[in-house]
PDB file of C-alpha atoms in Angstrom:
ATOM      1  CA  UNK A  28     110.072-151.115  53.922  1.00 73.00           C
ATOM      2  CA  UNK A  29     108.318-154.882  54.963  1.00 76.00           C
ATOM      3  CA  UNK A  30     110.176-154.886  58.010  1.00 76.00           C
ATOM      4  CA  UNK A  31     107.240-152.718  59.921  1.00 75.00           C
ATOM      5  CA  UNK A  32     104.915-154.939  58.570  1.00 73.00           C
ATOM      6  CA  UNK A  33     106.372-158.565  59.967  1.00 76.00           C
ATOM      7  CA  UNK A  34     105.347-160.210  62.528  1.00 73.00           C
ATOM      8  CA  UNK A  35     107.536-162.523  64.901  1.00 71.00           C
ATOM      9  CA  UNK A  36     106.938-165.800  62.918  1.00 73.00           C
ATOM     10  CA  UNK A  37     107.579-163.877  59.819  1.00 77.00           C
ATOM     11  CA  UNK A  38     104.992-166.030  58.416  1.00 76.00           C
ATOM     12  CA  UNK A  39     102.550-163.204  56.655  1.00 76.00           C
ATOM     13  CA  UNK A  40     105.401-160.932  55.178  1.00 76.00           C
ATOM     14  CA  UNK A  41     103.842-161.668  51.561  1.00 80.00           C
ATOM     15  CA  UNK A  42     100.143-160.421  52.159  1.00 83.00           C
ATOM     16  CA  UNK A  43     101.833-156.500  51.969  1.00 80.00           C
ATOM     17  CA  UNK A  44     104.141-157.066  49.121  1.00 84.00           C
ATOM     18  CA  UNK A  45     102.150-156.306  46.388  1.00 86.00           C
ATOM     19  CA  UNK A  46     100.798-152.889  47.670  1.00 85.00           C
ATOM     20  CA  UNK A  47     104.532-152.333  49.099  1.00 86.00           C
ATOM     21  CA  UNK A  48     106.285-152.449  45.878  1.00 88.00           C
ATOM     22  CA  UNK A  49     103.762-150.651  43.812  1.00 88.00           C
ATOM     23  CA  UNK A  50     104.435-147.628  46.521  1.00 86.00           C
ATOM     24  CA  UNK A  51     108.050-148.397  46.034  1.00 88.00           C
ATOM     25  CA  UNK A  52     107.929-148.239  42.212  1.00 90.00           C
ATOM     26  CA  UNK A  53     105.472-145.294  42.322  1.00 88.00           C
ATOM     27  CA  UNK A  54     107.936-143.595  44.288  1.00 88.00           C
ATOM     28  CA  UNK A  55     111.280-141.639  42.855  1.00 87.00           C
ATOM     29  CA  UNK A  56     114.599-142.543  43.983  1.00 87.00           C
ATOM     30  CA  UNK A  57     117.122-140.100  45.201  1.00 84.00           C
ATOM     31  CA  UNK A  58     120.047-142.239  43.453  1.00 84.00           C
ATOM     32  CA  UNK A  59     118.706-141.903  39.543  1.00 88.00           C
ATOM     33  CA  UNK A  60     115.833-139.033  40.054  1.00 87.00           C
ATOM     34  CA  UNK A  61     113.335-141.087  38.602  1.00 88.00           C
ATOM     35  CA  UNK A  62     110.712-143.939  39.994  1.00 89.00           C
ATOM     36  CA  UNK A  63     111.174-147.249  38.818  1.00 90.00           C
ATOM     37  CA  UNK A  64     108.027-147.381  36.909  1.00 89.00           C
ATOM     38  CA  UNK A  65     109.204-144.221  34.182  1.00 88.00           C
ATOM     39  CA  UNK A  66     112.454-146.091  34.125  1.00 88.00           C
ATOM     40  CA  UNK A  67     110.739-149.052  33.196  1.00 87.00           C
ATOM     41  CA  UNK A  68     107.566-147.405  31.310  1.00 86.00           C
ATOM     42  CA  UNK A  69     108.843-144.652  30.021  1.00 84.00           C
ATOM     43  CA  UNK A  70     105.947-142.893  32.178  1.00 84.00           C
ATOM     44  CA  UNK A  71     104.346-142.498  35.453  1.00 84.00           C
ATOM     45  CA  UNK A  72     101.455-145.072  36.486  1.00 84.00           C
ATOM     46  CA  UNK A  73      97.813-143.913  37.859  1.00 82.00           C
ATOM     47  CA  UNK A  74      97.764-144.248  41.580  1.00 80.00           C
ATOM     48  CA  UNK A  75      94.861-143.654  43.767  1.00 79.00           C
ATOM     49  CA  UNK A  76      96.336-140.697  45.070  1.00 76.00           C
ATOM     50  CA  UNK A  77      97.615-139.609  41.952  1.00 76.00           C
ATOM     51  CA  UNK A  78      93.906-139.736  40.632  1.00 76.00           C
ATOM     52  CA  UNK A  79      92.791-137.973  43.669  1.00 76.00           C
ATOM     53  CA  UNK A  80      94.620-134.918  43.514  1.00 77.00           C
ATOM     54  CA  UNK A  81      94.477-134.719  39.634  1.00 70.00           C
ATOM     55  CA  UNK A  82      98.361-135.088  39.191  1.00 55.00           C
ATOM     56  CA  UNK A  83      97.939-137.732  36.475  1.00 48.00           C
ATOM     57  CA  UNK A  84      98.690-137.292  33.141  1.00 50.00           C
ATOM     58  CA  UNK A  85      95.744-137.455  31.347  1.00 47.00           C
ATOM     59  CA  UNK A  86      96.047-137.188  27.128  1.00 45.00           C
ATOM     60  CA  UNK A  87      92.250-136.445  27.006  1.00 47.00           C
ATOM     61  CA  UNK A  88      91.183-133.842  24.476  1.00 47.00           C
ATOM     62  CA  UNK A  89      94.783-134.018  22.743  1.00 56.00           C
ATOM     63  CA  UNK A  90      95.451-136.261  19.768  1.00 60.00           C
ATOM     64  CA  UNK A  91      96.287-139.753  20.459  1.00 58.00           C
ATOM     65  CA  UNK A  92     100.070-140.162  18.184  1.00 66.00           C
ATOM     66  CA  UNK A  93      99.885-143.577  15.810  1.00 77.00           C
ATOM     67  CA  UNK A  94     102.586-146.626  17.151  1.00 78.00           C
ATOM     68  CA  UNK A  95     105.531-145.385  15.175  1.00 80.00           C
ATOM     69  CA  UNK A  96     105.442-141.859  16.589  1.00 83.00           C
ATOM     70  CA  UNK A  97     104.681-143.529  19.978  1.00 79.00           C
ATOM     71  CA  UNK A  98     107.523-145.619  19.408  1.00 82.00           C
ATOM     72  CA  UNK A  99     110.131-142.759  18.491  1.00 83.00           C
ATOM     73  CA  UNK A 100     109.059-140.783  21.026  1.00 85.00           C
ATOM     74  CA  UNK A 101     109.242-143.215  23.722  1.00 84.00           C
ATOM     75  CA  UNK A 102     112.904-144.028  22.609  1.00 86.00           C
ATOM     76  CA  UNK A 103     113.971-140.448  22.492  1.00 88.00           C
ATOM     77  CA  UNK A 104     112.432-139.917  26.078  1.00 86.00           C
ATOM     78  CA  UNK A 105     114.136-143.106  27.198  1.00 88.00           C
ATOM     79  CA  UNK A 106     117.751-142.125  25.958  1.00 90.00           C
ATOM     80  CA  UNK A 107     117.423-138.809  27.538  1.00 89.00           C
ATOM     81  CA  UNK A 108     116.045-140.490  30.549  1.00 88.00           C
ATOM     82  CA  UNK A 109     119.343-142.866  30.699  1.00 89.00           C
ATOM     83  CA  UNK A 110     121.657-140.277  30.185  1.00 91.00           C
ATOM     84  CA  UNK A 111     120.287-138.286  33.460  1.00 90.00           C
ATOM     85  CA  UNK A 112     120.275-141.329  35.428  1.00 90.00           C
ATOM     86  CA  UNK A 113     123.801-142.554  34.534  1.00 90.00           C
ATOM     87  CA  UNK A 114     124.818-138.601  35.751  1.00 90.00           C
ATOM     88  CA  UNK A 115     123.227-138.754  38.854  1.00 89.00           C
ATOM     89  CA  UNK A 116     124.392-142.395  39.501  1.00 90.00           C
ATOM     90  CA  UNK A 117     127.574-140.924  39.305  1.00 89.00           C
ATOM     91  CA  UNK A 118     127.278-138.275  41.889  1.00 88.00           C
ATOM     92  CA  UNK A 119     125.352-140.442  44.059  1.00 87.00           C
ATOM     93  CA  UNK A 120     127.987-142.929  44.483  1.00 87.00           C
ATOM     94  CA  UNK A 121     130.799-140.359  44.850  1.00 87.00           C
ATOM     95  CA  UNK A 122     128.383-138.819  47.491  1.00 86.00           C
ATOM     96  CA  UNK A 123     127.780-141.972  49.321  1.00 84.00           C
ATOM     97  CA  UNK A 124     131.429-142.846  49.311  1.00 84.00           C
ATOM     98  CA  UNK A 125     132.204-139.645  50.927  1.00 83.00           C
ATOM     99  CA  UNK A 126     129.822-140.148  53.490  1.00 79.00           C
ATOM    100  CA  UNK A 127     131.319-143.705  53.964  1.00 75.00           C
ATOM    101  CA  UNK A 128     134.679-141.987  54.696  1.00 73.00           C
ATOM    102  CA  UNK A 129     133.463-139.562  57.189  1.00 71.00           C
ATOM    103  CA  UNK A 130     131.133-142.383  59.129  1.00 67.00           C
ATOM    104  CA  UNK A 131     134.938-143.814  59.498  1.00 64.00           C
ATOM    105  CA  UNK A 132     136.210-141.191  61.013  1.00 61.00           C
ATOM    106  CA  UNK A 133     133.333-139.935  63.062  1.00 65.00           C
ATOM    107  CA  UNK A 134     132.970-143.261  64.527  1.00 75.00           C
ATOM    108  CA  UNK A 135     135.990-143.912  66.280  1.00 82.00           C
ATOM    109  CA  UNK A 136     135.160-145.531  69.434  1.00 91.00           C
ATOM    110  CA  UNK A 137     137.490-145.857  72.945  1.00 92.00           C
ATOM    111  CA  UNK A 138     137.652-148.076  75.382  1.00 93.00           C
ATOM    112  CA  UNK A 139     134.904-147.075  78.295  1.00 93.00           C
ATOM    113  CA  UNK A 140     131.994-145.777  75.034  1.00 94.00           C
ATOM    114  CA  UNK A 141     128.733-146.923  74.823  1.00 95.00           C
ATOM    115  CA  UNK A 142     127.514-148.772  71.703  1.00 95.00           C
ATOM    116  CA  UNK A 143     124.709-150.623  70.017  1.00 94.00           C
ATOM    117  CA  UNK A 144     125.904-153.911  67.924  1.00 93.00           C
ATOM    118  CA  UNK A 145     124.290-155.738  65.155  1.00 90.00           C
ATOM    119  CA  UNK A 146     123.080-159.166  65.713  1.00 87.00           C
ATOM    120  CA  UNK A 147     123.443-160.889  62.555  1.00 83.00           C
ATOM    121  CA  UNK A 148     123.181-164.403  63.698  1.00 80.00           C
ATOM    122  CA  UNK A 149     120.571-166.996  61.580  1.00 80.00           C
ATOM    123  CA  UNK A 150     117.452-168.960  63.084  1.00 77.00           C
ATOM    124  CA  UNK A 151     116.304-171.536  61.324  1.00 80.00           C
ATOM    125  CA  UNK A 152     113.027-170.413  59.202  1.00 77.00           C
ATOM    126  CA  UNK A 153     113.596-167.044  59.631  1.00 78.00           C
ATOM    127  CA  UNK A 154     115.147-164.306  57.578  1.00 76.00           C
ATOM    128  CA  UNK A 155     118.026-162.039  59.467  1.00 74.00           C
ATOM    129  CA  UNK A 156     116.758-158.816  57.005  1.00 76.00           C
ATOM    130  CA  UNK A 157     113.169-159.182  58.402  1.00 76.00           C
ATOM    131  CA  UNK A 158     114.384-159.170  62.036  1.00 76.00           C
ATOM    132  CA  UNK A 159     112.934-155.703  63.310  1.00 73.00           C
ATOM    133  CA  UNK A 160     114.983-155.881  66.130  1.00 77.00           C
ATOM    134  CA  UNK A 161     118.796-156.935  65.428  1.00 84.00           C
ATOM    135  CA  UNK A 162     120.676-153.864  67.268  1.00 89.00           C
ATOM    136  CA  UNK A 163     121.306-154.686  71.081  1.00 90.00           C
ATOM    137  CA  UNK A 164     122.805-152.713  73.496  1.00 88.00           C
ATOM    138  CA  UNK A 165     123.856-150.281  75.182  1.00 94.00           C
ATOM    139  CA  UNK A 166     127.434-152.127  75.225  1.00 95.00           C
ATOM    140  CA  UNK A 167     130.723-151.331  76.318  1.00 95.00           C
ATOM    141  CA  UNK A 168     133.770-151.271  74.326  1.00 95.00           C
ATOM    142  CA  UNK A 169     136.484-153.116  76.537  1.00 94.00           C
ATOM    143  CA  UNK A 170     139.583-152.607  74.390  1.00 93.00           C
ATOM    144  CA  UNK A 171     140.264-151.264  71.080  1.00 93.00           C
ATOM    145  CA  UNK A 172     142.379-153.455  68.467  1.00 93.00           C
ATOM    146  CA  UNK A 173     142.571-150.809  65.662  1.00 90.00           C
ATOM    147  CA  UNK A 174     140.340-147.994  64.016  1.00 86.00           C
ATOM    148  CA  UNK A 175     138.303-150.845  62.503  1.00 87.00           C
ATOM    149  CA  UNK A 176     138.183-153.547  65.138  1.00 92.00           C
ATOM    150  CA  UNK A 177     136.399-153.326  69.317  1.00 95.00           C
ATOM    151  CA  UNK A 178     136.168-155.526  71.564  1.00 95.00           C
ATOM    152  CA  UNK A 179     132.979-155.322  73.770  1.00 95.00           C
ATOM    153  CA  UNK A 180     130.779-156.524  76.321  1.00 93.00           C
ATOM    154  CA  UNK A 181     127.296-156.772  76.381  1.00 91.00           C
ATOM    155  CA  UNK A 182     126.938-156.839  80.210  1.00 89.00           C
ATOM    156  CA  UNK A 183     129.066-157.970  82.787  1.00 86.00           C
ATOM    157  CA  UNK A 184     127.763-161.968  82.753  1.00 88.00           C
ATOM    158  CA  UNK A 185     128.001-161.875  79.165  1.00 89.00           C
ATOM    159  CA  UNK A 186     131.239-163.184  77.321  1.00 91.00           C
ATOM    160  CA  UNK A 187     133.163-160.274  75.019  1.00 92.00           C
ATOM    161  CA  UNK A 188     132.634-160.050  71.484  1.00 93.00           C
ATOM    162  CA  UNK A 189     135.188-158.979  69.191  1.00 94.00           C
ATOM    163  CA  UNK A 190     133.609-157.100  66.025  1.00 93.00           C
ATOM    164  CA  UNK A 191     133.928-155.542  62.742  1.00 91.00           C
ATOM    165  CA  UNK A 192     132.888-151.228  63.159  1.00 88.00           C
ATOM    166  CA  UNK A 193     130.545-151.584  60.928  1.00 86.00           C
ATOM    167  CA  UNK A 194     128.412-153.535  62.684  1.00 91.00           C
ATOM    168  CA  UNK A 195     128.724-150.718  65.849  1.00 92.00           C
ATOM    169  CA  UNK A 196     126.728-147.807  66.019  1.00 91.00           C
ATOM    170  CA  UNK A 197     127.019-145.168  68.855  1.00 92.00           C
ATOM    171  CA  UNK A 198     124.790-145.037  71.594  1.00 93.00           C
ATOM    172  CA  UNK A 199     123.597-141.425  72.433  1.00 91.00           C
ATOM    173  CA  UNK A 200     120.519-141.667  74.909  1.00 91.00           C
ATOM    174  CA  UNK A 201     121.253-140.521  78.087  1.00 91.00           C
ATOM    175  CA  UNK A 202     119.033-143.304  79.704  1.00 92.00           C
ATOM    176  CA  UNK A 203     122.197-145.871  80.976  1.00 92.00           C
ATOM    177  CA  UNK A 204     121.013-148.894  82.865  1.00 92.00           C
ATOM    178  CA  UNK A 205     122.886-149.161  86.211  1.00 93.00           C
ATOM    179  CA  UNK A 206     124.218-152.210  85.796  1.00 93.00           C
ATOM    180  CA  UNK A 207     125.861-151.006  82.172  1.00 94.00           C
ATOM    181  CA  UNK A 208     127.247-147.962  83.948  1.00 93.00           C
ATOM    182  CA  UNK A 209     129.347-149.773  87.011  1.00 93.00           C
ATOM    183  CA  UNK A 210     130.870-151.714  83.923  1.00 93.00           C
ATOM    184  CA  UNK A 211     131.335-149.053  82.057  1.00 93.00           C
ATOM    185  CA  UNK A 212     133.170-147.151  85.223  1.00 93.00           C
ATOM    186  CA  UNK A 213     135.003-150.054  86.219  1.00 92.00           C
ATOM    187  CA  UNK A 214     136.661-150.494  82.415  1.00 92.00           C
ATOM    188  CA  UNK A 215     137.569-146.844  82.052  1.00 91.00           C
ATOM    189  CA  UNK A 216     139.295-147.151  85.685  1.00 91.00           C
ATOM    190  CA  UNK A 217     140.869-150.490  84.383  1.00 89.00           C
ATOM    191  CA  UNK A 218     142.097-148.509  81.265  1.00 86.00           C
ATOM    192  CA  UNK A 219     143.556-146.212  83.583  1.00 86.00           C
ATOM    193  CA  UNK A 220     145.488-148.431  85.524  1.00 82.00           C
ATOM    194  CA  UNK A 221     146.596-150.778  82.816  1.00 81.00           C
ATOM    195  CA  UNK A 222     147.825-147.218  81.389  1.00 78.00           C
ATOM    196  CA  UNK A 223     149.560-146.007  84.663  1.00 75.00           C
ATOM    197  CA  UNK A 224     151.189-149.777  84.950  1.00 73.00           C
ATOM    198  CA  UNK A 225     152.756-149.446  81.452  1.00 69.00           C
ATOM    199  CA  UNK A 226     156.750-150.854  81.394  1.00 65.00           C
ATOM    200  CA  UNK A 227     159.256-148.515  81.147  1.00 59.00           C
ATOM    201  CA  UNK A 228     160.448-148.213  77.143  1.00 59.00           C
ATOM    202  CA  UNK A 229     163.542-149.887  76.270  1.00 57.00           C
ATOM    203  CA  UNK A 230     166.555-148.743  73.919  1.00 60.00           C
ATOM    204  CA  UNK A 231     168.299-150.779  71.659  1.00 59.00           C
ATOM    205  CA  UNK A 232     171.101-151.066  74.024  1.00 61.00           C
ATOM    206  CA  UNK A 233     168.655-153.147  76.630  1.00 58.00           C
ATOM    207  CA  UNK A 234     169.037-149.669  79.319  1.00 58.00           C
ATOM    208  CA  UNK A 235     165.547-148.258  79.851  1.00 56.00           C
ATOM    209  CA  UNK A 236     164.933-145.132  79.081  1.00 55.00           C
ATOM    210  CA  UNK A 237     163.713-142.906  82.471  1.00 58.00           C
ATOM    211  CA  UNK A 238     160.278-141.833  82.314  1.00 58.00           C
ATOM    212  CA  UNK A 239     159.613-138.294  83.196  1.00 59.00           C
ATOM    213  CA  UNK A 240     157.547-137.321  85.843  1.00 57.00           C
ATOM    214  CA  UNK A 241     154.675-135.448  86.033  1.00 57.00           C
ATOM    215  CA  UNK A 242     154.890-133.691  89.565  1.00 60.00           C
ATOM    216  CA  UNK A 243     155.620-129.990  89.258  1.00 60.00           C
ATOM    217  CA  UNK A 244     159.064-128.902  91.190  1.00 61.00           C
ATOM    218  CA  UNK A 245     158.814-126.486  93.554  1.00 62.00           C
ATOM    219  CA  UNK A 246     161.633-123.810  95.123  1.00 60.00           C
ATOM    220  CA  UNK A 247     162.383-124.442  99.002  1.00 61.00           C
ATOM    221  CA  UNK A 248     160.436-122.029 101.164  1.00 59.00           C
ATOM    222  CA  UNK A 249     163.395-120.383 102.306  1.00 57.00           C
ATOM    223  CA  UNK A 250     163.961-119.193  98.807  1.00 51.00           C
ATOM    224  CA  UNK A 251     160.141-117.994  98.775  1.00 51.00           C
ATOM    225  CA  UNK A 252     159.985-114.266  99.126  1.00 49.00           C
TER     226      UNK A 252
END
């Protein structure tokens, strides 16, 4: 939420905060269903939009309960509070794992695909989380290790980097710089090769096994009616 509101130095990021986390605590959570400030309060706090639109609670004109039926009251909402949170904690995390398993799969990058990385390297006096701007790219993945691990190339001065998929996200504009699509043409027409100059499989017995070709036979013309 801060990060919009940083500037280069990162030297102001605590002027917002206190308005910032009074929206965030204001706010309710899709993970427990509640904001922070009923968790915390047992009810929602007056905001000046709250008070604007009339959404408040407001106890006027009803009778004000003494501290111990406050008290029970508060600790009966709170329990039944809990016990909805701790449900939907539950379902969120078995939702967010499934959606963890299916980012996986979904993002299974090939040699020749365009991608964004994350920069997560450290400056000195300044904060990696505040960095607005810490996915470069377009990139090209230059060879694929597993379903986990790429290698790529930023541009074609730039040394390869070998990285982790999560910190790879897919690049989908169709607005390619020219210089990142000759690389990206001239590693898919390496691939090729590399893949058209693989050895010949060996068996146990050290004979190679005869690779099959791929031109279609055709009858002699004379036996063309």
């Amino acid at each position: 939420m801060i990060v919009p509101y940083v500037d280069q130095k990162q030297e102001e990021w605590d002027i917002h905060l206190p308005l910032l986390t009074a929206a965030y605590r204001s706010c309710e959570h899709d993970g427990t269903g509640y904001s922070p400030n009923a968790l915390m309060l047992g009810r929602e706090t007056h905001t000046p939009l709250s008070l604007f639109l009339g959404g408040s609670r407001d106890a006027g004109g009803e009778e004000v309960p003494n501290f111990g039926e406050f008290a029970h009251e508060l600790n009966e909402t709170m329990c039944t509070v809990y016990d909805i949170v701790r449900e939907n904690l539950g379902k969120r995390g078995n939702r967010q794992k499934r959606d963890y398993d299916v980012k996986i799969a979904h993002n299974n990058y090939n040699v020749g695909d365009l991608v964004y990385y994350r920069n997560d390297a450290k400056y000195k006096g300044l904060s990696p989380k505040l960095n607005p701007n810490k996915w470069f790219g377009p990139c090209v993945v230059t060879k694929k290790f597993s379903d986990l691990l790429f290698e790529i190339k930023p541009n074609a001065k730039a040394k390869v980097k070998v990285l982790h998929h999560d910190r790879l996200k897919p690049y989908l504009s169709d607005v390619i710089p020219d210089e990142i699509r000759r690389l990206q043409e001239r590693v898919k027409t390496l691939a090729q090769d590399n893949k058209a100059n693989q050895p010949t499989p060996v068996q146990s017995d050290g004979s190679q096994v005869a690779r099959r070709s791929t031109r279609q036979s055709r009858p002699p013309e004379r036996l063309i009616t």
